[in-house]
Short mmCIF file of C-alpha atoms in Angstrom, two decimals:
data_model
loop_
_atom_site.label_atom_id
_atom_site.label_comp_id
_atom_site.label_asym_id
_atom_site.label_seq_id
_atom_site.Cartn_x
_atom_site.Cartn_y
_atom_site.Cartn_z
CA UNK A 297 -30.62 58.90 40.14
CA UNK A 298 -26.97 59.07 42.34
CA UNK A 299 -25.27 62.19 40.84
CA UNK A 300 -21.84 60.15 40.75
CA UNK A 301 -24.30 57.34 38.32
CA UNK A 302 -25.94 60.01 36.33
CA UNK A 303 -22.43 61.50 35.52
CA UNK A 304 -21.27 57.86 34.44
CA UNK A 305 -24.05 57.52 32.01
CA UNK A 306 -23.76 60.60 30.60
CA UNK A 307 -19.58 60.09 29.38
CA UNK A 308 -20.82 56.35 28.53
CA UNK A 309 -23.13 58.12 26.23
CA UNK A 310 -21.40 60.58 23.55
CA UNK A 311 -18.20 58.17 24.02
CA UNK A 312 -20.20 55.30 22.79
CA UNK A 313 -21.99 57.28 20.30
CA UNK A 314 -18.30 58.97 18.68
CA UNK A 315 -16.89 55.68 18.92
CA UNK A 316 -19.56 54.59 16.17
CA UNK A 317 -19.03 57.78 14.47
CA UNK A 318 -14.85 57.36 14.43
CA UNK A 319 -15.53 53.54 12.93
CA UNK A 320 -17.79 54.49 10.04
CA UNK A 321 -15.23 57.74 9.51
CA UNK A 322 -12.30 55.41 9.35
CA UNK A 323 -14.77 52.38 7.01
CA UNK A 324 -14.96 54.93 4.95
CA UNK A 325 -11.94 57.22 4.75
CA UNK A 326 -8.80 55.95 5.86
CA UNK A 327 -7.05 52.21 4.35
CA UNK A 328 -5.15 50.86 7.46
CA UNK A 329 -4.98 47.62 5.64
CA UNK A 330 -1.29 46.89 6.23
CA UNK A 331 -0.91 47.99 9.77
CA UNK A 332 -0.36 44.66 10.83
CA UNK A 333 2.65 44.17 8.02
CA UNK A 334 4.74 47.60 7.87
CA UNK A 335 5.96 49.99 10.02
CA UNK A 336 3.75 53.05 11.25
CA UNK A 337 4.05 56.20 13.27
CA UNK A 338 2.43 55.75 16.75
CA UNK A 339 -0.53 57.28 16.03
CA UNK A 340 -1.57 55.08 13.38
CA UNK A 341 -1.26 52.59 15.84
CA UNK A 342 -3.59 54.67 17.91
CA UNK A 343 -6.28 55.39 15.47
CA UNK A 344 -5.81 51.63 14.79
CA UNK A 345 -7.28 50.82 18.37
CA UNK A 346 -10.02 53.16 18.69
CA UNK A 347 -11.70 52.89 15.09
CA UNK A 348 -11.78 49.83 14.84
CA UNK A 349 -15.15 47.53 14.68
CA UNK A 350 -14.64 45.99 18.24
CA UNK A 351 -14.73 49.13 19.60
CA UNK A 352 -17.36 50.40 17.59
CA UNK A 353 -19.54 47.15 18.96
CA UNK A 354 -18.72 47.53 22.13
CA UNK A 355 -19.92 50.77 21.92
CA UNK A 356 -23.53 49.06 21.09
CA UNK A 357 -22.98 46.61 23.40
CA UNK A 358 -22.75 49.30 26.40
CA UNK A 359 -26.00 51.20 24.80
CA UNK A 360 -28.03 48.17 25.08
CA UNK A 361 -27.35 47.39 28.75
CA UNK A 362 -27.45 51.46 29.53
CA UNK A 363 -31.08 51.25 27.80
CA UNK A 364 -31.78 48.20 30.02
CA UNK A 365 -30.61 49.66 32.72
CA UNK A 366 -32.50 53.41 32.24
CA UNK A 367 -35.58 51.89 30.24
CA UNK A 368 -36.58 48.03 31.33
CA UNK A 369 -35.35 48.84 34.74
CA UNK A 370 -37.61 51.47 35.56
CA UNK A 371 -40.58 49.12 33.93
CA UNK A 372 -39.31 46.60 36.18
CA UNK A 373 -39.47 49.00 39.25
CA UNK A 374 -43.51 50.38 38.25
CA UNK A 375 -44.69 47.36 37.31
CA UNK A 376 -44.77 46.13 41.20
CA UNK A 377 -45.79 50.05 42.36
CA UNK A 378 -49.41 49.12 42.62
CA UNK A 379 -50.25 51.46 39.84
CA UNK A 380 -51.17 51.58 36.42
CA UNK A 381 -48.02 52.43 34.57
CA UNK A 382 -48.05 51.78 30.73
CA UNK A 383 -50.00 54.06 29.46
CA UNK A 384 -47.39 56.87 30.68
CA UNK A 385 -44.42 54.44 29.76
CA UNK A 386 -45.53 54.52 26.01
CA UNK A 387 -45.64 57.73 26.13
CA UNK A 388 -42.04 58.83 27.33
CA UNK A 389 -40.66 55.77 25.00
CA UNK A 390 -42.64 56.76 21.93
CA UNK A 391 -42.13 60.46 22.00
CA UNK A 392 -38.42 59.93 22.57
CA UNK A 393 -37.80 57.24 19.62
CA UNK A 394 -39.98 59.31 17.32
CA UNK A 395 -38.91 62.89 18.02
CA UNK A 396 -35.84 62.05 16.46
CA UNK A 397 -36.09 58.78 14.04
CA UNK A 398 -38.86 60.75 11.91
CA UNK A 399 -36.69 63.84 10.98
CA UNK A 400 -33.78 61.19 10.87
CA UNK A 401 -35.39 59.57 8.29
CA UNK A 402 -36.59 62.85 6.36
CA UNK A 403 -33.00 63.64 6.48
CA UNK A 404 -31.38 60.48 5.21
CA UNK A 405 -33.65 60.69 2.19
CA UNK A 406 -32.51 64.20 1.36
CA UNK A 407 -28.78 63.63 1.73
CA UNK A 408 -29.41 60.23 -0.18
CA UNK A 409 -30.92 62.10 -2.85
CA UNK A 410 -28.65 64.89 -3.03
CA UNK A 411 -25.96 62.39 -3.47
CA UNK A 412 -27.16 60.28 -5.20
CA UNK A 413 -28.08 63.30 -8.50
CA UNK A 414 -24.85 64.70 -7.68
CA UNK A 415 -22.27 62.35 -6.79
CA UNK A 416 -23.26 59.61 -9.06
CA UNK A 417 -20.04 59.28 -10.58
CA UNK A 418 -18.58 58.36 -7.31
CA UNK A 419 -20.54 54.90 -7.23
CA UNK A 420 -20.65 54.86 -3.58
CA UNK A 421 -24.61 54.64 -4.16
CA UNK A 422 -24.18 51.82 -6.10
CA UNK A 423 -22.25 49.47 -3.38
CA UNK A 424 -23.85 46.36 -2.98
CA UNK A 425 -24.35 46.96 0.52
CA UNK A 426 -26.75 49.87 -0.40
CA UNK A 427 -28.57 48.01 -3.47
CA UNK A 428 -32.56 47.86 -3.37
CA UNK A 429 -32.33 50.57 0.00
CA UNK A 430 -34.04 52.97 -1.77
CA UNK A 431 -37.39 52.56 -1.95
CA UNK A 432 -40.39 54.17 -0.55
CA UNK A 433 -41.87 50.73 0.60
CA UNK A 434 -38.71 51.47 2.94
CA UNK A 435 -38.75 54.71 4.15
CA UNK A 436 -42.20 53.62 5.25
CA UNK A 437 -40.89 51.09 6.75
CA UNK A 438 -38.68 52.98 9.11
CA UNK A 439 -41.38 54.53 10.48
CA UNK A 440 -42.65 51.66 11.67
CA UNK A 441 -38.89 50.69 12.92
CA UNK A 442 -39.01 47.72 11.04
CA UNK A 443 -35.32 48.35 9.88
CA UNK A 444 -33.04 45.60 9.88
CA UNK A 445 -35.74 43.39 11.63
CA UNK A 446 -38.30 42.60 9.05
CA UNK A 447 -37.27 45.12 6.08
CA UNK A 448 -33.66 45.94 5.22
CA UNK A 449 -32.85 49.94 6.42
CA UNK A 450 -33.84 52.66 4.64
CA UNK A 451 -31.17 54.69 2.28
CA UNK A 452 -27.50 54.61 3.70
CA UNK A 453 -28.65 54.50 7.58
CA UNK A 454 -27.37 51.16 8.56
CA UNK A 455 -27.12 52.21 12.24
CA UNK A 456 -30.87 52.48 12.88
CA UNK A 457 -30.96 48.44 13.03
CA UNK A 458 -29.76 49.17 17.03
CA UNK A 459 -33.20 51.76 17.22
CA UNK A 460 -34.87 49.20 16.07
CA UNK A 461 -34.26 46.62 18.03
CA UNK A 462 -34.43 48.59 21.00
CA UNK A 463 -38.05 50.27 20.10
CA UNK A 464 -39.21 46.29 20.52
CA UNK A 465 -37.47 45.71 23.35
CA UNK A 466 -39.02 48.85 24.54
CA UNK A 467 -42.58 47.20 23.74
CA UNK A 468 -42.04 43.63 24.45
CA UNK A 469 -40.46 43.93 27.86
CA UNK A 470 -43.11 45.75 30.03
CA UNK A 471 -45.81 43.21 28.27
CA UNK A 472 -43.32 40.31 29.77
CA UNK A 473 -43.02 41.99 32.64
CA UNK A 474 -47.02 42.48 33.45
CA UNK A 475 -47.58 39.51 35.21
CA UNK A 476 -45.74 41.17 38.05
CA UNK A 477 -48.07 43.91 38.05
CA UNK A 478 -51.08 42.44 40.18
CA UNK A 479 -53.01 46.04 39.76
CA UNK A 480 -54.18 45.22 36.17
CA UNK A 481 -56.72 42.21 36.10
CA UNK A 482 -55.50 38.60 35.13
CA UNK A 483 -56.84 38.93 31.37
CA UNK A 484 -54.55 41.84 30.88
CA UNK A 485 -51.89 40.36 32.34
CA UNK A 486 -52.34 36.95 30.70
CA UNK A 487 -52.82 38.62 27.46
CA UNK A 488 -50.01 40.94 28.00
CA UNK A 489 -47.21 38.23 28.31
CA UNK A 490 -48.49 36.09 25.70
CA UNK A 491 -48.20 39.30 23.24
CA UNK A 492 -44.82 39.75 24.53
CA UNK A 493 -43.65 36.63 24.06
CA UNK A 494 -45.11 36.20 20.58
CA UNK A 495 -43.43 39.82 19.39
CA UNK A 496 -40.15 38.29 20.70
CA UNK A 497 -40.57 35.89 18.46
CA UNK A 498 -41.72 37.43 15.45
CA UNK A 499 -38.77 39.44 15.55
CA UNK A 500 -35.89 36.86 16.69
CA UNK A 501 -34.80 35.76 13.20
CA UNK A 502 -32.08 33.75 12.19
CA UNK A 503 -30.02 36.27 11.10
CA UNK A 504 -31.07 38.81 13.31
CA UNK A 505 -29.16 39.90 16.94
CA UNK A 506 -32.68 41.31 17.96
CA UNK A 507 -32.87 37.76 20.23
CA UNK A 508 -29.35 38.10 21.20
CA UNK A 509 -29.50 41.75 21.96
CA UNK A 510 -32.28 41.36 24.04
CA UNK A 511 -30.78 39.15 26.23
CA UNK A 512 -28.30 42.24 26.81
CA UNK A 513 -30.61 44.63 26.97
CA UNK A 514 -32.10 42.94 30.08
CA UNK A 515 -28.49 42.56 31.51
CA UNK A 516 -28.86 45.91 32.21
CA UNK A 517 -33.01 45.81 33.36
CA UNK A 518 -31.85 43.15 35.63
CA UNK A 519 -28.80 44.94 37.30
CA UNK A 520 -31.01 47.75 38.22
CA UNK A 521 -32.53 45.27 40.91
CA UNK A 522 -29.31 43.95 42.07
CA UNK A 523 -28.76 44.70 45.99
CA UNK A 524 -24.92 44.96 45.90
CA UNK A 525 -22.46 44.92 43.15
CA UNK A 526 -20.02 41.81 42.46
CA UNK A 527 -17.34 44.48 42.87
CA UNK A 528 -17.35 47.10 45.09
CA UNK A 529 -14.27 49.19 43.86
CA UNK A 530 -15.22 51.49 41.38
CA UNK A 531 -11.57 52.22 40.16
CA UNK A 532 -11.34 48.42 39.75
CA UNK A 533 -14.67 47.18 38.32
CA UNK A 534 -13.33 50.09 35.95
CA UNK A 535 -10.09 48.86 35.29
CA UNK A 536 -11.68 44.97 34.67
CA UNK A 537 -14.17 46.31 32.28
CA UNK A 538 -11.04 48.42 30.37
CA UNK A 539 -9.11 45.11 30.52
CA UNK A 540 -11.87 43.04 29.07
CA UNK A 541 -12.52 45.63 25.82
CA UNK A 542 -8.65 45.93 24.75
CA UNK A 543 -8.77 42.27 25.33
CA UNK A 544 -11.93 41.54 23.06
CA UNK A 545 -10.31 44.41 20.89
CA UNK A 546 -7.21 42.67 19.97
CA UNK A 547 -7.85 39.14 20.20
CA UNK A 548 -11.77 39.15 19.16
CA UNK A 549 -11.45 39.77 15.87
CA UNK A 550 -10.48 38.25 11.89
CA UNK A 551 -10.57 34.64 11.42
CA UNK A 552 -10.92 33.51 14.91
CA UNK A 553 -14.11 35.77 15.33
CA UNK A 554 -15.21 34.00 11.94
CA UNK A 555 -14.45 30.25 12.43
CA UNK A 556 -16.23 30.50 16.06
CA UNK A 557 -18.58 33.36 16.12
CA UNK A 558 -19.77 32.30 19.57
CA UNK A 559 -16.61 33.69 21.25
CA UNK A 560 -18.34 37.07 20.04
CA UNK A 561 -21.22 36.62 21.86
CA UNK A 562 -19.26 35.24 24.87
CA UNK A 563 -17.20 38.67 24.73
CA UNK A 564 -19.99 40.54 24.10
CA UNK A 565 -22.06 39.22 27.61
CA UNK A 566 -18.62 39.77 29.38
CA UNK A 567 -18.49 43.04 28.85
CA UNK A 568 -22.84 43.69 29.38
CA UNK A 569 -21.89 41.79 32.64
CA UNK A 570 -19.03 44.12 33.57
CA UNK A 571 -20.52 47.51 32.30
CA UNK A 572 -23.61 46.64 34.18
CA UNK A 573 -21.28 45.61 37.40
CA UNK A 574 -19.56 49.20 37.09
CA UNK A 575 -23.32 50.78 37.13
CA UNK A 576 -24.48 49.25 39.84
CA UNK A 577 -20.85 50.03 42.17
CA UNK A 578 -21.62 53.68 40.96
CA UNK A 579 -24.96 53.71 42.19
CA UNK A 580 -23.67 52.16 45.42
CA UNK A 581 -20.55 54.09 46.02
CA UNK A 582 -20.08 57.47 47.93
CA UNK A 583 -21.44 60.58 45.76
CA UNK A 584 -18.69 62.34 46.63
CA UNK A 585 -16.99 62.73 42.82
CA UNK A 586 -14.98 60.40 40.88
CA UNK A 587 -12.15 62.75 39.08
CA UNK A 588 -12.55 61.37 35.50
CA UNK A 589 -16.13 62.14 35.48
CA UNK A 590 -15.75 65.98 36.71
CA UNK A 591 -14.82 67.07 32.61
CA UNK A 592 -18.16 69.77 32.27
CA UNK A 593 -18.49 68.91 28.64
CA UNK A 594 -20.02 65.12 29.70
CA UNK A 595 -23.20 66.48 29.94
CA UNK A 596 -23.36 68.88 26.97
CA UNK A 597 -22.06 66.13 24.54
CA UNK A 598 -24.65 63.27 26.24
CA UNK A 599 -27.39 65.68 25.53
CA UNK A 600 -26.69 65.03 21.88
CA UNK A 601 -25.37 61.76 21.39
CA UNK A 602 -28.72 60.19 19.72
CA UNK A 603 -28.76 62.51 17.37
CA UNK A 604 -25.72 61.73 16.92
CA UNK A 605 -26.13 58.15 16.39
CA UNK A 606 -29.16 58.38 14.40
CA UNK A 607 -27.67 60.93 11.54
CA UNK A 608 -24.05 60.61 11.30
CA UNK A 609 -23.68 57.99 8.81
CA UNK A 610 -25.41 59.24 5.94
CA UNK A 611 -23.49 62.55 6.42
CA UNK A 612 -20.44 59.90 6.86
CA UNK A 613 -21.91 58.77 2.80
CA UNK A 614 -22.46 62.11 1.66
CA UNK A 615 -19.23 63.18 2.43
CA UNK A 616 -17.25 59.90 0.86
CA UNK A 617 -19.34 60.12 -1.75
CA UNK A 618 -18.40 64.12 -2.29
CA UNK A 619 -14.77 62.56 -2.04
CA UNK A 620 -15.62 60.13 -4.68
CA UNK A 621 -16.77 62.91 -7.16
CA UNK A 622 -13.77 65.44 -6.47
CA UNK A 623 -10.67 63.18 -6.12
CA UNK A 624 -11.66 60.27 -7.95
CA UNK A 625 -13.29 56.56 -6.70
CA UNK A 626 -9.99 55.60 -5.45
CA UNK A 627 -8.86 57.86 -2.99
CA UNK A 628 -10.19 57.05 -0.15
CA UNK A 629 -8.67 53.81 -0.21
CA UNK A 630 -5.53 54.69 -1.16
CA UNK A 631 -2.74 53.43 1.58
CA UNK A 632 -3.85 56.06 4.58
CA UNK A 633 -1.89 58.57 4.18
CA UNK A 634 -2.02 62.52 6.35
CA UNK A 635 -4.67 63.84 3.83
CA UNK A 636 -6.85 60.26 4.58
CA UNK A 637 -6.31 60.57 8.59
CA UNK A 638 -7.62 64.79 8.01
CA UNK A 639 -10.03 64.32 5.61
CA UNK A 640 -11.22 61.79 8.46
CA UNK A 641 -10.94 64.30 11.23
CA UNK A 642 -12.96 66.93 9.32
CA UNK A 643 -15.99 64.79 8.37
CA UNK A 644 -16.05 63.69 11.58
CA UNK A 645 -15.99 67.24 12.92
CA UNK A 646 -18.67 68.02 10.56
CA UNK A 647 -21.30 65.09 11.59
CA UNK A 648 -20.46 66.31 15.16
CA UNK A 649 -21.57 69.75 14.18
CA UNK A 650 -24.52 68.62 12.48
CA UNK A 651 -25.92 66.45 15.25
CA UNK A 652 -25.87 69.04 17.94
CA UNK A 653 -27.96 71.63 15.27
CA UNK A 654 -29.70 68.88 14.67
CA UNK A 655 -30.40 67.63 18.43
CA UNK A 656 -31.96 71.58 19.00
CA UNK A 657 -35.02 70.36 16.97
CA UNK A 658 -35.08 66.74 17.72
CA UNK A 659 -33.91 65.99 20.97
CA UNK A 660 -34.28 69.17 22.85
CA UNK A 661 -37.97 69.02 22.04
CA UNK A 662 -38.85 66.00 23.82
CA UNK A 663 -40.68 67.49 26.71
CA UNK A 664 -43.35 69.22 24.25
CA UNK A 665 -43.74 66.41 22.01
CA UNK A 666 -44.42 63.87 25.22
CA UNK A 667 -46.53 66.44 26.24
CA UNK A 668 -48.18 66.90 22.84
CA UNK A 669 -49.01 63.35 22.52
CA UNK A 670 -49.76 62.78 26.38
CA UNK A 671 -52.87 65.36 25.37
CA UNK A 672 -53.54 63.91 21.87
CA UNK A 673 -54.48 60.94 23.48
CA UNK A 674 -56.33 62.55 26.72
CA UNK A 675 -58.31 63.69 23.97
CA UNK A 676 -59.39 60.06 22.70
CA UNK A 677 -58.57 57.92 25.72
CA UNK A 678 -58.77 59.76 28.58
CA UNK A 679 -56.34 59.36 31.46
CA UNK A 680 -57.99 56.68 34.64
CA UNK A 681 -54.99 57.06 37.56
CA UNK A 682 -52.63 59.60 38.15
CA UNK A 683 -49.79 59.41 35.44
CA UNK A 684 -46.39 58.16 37.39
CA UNK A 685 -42.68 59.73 37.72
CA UNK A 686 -41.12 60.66 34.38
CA UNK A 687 -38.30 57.73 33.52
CA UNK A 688 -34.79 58.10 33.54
CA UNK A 689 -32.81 59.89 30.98
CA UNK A 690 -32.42 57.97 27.66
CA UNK A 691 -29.21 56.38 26.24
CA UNK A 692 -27.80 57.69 22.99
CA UNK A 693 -28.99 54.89 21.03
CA UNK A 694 -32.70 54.90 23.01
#
């Protein structure tokens, strides 16, 4: 991958992933609720901006075309190699999903429980939001990543719907895409695409953005074969894409967003278009450096940004529920006040700290558990061709 791409990605990453973190933080801990009819301090104004759930789905929005890009590009690019290619494909996608969604879901359970004996008083268990999330037939279920999909999520962890989704798209797209790969005979490939197409839609429910979020997954699978971008400038396909999110930030948003929900999607595809523009005019452009990218700490904070993702928001429940049990139900939502905003700051600190500890036994081991189950299964199905390349580094919601 172009260094100058690979260090795009990588601030794309843990600033998507903290903008998800900063939303749930402020859902949950500061009451903004008159910002639009009293006067505020700047930096309420600020926080305002930046917490609020455009951002915060934007922030999906740009890790579905980054796992298009990473992901259902590089099927794209092996299935016309001339070589077998899924068998090592499952394995890189598998072992980097599971490595982290099983002790994810381990650890949702124990904070959920924890809380739940000790903060019951609180009631933040009790929301209807979280009623009949629970169960074991659930926590099953999220093994399966079925959250969201065909079960509702597990305990507090919302967020996993986007892991989800993306496991599926992970599965469906290389089947769709195996007609293109003339080494495997006609039955597979036949077979293969029909399988796709009926997993597509099994999953693409009425209510669910799996059908939706597909389509911008593949924004970014598509891109990846693109011979030029739209816009060359890399300061200005920059600039456009900043311009279109304060844009869908301000105006995208309340009743308008509710009496026409299709201007969301239309936003939403704007912005997979432009993000996936700005990829490809980094790949193209001179690998020279691009100064905001030259920060060292991009790397260090990609490296944990799934973990990030995946844990963060029942630590985000724990913690409001603590609140809950110490200062009383109402606190949280009192008028934001300095104590809100820093109470805020801290948790979010705190889930930070968490996810990189936690990333040192998740993430970090992804090599050994690829190569674990690369020789659990030379064991039962032993390998035919020569495995290919390893695939590009995951996005923080891959």
């Amino acid at each position: 991958m172009p260094f100058l791409l690979s260090q795009l990605i990588e601030a794309a990453r843990w600033l998507g992933a903290l903008a998800v973190l900063l939303l749930h933080v402020n859902n949950m801990f500061v009451n903004q609720a008159d910002i639009m009819s009293a006067s505020h301090a700047a930096p309420a104004y600020v926080w305002w901006f930046f917490t609020g759930e455009g951002m915060g789905h934007q922030a999906v929005v740009g890790f579905f075309v980054l796992s298009g890009w990473l992901v259902g590009g590089g099927a794209l690019a092996r299935s016309v190699e001339g070589r077998p290619f899924l068998r090592e494909y499952l394995i890189h996608r598998v072992s980097r999903i599971y490595v982290v969604l099983i002790p994810t879901l381990f650890l949702t359970l124990v904070l959920d429980s924890v809380g739940r004996a000790s903060f019951a008083d609180s009631g933040v268990y009790d929301w209807p939001i979280f009623q009949g999330h629970f169960s074991a037939t659930l926590f099953f279920a999220g093994f399966l990543n079925l959250q969201s999909l065909v079960f509702p999520y597990f305990g507090t962890n919302g967020p996993l719907w986007s892991l989800a989704c993306e496991f599926w798209y992970y599965i469906a797209f290389p089947l769709l895409a195996l007609p293109f790969a003339r080494l495997y005979g006609i039955a597979p490939r036949a077979g293969g695409f029909a399988f796709g197409v009926a997993l597509v839609a099994a999953l693409s429910g009425p209510e669910s953005w799996f059908a939706f979020g597909f389509v911008v997954w593949a924004v970014g699978a598509f891109a990846t074969r693109a011979p030029r971008p739209l816009i060359r400038s890399r300061w200005f396909s920059l600039a456009l894409l900043a311009a279109a999110i304060v844009v869908i930030r301000l105006v995208v948003r309340g009743a308008l967003l509710a009496d026409h929900p299709w201007i969301g999607q239309a936003a939403d595809v704007t912005a997979a278009l432009l993000f996936a523009n700005l990829l490809i005019a980094f790949r193209d452009a001179p690998q020279e450096g691009f100064p905001p990218l030259r920060w060292r700490l991009h790397a260090p904070l990609a490296d944990f940004s799934f973990s990030l993702y995946a844990i963060h928001m029942p630590i985000v429940i724990f913690a409001r529920a603590g609140v809950g049990h110490f200062a009383g139900r109402d606190w949280a939502m009192q008028p934001a006040t300095g104590e809100n905003y820093a109470a805020a700051l801290a948790v979010a600190m705190a889930a930070l700290a968490s996810a990189y500890g936690f990333s040192r036994v998740t993430e970090a081991k992804t090599g050994a558990a690829r190569r674990a189950l690369r020789g659990l299964l030379d064991r039962f199905i032993p390998a035919t061709a020569a495995a290919e390349p390893a695939p590009e580094r995951m996005t923080a919601g891959s």
